[in-house]
Every structure is written in C-alpha cells, then in structure tokens.
mmCIF file of C-alpha atoms in Angstrom:
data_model
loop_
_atom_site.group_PDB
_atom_site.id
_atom_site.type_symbol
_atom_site.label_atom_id
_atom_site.label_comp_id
_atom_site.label_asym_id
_atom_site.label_seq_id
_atom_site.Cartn_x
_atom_site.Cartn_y
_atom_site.Cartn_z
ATOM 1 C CA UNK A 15 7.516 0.063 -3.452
ATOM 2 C CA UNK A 16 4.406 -2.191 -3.068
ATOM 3 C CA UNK A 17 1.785 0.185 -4.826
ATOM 4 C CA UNK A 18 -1.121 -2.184 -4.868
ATOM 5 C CA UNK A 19 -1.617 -1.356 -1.350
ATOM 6 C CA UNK A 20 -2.195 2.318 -0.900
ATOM 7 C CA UNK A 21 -4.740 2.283 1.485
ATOM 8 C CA UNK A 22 -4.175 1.754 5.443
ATOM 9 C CA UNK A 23 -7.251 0.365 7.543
ATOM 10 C CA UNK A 24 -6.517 0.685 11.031
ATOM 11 C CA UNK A 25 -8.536 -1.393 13.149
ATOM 12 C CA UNK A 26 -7.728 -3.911 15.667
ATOM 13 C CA UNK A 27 -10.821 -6.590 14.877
ATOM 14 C CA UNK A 28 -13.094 -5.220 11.894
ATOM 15 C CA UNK A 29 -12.357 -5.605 8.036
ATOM 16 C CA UNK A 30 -13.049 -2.617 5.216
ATOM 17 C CA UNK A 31 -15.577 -4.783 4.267
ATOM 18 C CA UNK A 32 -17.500 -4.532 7.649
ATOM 19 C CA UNK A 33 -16.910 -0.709 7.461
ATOM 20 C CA UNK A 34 -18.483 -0.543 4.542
ATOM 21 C CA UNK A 35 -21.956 -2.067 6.002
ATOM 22 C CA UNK A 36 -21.854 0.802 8.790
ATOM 23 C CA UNK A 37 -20.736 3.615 6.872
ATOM 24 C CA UNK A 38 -21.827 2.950 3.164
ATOM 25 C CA UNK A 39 -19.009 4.558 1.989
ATOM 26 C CA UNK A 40 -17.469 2.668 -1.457
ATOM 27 C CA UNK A 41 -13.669 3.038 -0.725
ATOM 28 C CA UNK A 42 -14.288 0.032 2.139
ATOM 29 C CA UNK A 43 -15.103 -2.211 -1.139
ATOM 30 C CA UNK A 44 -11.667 -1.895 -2.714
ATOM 31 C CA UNK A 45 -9.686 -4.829 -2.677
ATOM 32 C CA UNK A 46 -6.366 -3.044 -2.364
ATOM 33 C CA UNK A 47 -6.724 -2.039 1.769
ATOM 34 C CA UNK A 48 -3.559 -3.058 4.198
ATOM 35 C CA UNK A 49 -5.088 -4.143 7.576
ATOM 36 C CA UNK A 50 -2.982 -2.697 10.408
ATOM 37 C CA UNK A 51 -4.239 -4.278 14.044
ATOM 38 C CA UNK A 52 -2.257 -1.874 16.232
ATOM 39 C CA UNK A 53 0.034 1.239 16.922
ATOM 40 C CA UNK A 54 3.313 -0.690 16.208
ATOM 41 C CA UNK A 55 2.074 -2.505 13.042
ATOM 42 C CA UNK A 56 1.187 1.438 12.060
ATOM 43 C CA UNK A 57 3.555 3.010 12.586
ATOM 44 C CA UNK A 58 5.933 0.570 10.745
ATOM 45 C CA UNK A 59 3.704 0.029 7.821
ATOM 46 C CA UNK A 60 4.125 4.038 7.024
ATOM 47 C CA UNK A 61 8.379 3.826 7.865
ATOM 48 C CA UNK A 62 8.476 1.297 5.157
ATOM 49 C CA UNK A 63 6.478 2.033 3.023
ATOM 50 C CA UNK A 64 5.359 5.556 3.040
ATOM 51 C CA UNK A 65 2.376 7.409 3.542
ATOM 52 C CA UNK A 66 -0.790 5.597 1.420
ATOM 53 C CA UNK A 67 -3.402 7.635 -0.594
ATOM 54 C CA UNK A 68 -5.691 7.541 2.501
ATOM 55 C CA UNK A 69 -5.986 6.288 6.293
ATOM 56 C CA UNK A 70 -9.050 4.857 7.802
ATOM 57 C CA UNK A 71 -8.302 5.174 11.241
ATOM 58 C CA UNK A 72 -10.356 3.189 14.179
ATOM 59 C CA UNK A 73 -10.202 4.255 17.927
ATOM 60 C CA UNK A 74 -10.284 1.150 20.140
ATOM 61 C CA UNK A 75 -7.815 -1.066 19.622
ATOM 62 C CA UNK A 76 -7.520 -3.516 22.370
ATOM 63 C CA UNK A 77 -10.100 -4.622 25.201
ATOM 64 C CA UNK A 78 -9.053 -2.361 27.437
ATOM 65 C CA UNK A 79 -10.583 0.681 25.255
ATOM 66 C CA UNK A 80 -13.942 -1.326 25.173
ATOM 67 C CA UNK A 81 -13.931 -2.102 28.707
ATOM 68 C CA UNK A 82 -12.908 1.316 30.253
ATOM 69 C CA UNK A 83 -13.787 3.622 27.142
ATOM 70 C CA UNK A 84 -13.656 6.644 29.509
ATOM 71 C CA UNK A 85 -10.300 6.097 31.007
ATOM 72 C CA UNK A 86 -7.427 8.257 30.334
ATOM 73 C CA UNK A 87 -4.698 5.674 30.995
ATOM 74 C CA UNK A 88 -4.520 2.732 28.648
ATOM 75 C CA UNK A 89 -1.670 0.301 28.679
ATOM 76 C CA UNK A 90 -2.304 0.471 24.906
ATOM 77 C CA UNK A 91 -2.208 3.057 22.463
ATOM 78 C CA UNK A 92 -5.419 3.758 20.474
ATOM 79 C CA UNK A 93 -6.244 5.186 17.016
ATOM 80 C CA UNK A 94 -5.777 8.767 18.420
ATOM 81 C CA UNK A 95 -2.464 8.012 19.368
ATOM 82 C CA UNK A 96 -1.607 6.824 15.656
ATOM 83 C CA UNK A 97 -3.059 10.121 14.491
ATOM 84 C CA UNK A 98 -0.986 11.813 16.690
ATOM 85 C CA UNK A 99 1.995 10.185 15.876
ATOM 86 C CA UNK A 100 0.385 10.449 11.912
ATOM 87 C CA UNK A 101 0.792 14.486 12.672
ATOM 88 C CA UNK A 102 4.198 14.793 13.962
ATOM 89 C CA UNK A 103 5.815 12.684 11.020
ATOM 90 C CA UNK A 104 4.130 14.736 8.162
ATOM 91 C CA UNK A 105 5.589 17.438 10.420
ATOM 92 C CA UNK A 106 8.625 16.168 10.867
ATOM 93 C CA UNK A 107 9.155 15.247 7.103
ATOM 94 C CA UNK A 108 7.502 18.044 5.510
ATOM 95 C CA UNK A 109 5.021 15.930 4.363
ATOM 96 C CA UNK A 110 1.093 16.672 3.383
ATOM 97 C CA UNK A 111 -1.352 14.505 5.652
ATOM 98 C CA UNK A 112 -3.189 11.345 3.326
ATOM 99 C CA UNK A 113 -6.876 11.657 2.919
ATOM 100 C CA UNK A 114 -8.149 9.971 5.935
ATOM 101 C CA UNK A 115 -11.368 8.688 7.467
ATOM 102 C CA UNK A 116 -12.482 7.569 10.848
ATOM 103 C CA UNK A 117 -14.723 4.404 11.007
ATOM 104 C CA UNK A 118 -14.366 4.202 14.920
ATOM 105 C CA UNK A 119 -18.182 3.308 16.490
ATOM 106 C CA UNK A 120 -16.541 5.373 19.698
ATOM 107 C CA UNK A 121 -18.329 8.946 19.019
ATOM 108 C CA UNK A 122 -15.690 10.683 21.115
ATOM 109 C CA UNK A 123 -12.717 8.965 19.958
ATOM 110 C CA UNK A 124 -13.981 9.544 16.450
ATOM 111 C CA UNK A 125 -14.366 13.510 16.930
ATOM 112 C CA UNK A 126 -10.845 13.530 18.394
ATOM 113 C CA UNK A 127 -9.404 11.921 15.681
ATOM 114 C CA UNK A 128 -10.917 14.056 13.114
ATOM 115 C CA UNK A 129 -10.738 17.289 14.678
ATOM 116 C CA UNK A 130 -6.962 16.346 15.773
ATOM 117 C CA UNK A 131 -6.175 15.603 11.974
ATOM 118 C CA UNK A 132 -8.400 18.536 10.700
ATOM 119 C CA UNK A 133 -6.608 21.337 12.830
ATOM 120 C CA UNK A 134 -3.704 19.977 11.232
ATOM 121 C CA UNK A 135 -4.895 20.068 7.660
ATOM 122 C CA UNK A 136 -5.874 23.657 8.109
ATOM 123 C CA UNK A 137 -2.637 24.544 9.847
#
C-alpha cells in the first residue's frame, strides 16, 4: 500500500499548488497529493489503492464542460460524476466517505458536488 500518497486531486489541467493560490487553503501545499486527470484514472486510483484521507474534487474535466458548461449531455464524465460514483462505492462497501473538498471555479458544479457528498455524509 503506497501511503505517501493519501490525498486525491481531481482535476483535469490545474495542480494543488494552483488551488492553493485560489482557495488559500494549506492542504494544496502538501507534497504528498496524487493528480487524477479524469473519471477513469479515478476511479482506478481508489480500486487499487483505496480510499485516501481526503478528495479534492474539480468539476470540468474536459473542453466540452468549458465550452457548453450548461449542457446536460457530455460525452465526458465530470467531477460530479466521480462523486457520484465516490457515493455508491462507500455504499456499496460499507465504507465512511474521505474528507473531501471541491476546488471547481464552476459555482454550480461546485454546489452539486458538495451538497451531493454532504446529503450523503448526513445520511
């Protein structure tokens, strides 16, 4: 078990670092992040390795959510989609949900992220 890396940075262009200058928050300076660029690289990060300590999850993952943020029918999945697929495998494994935090600059995919992956905490 690799247990330098126990933090998961979802994001298809940016770098913790870069997160950091946006948010201010101090976990984006820790040098122990795994960059994940997409829903596939993800969701086989967590199959092989486990949940981390904590998720930073980004919305937009690909041009197409830039270009047509309102759509509702992207060819690829976005951050949201990882979340939900984050939900149903704690579910599915009996599993607590990791800390997580959304850096996503998209306002509404942000609140859907959270709000997905708070009603879940709560439940």
């Amino acid at each position: 078990m690799e247990l330098t890396k126990r933090l998961l940075f979802l994001d298809d262009i940016r770098y913790p670092v870069e997160a950091y200058q946006y948010t201010k928050q101090d976990i984006f300076l820790r040098k122990d992040w795994h960059i994940v660029r997409n829903y596939e690289q993800f969701v086989s990060r967590i199959l092989e390795k486990g949940l981390p300590e904590m998720i930073s999850f980004d919305h937009d993952l690909a041009d197409e959510h830039y270009l047509k943020p309102d759509s509702q029918e992207f060819v690829e999945k976005t951050g949201y989609d990882c979340a939900k697929w984050l939900v149903e495998y704690c579910m599915d494994n009996y599993l607590d949900l990791p800390k997580f935090y959304c850096h996503s600059m998209n306002p509404v995919g942000k609140q859907n992220i959270e709000s997905l992956l708070k009603n879940f905490k709560k439940w």
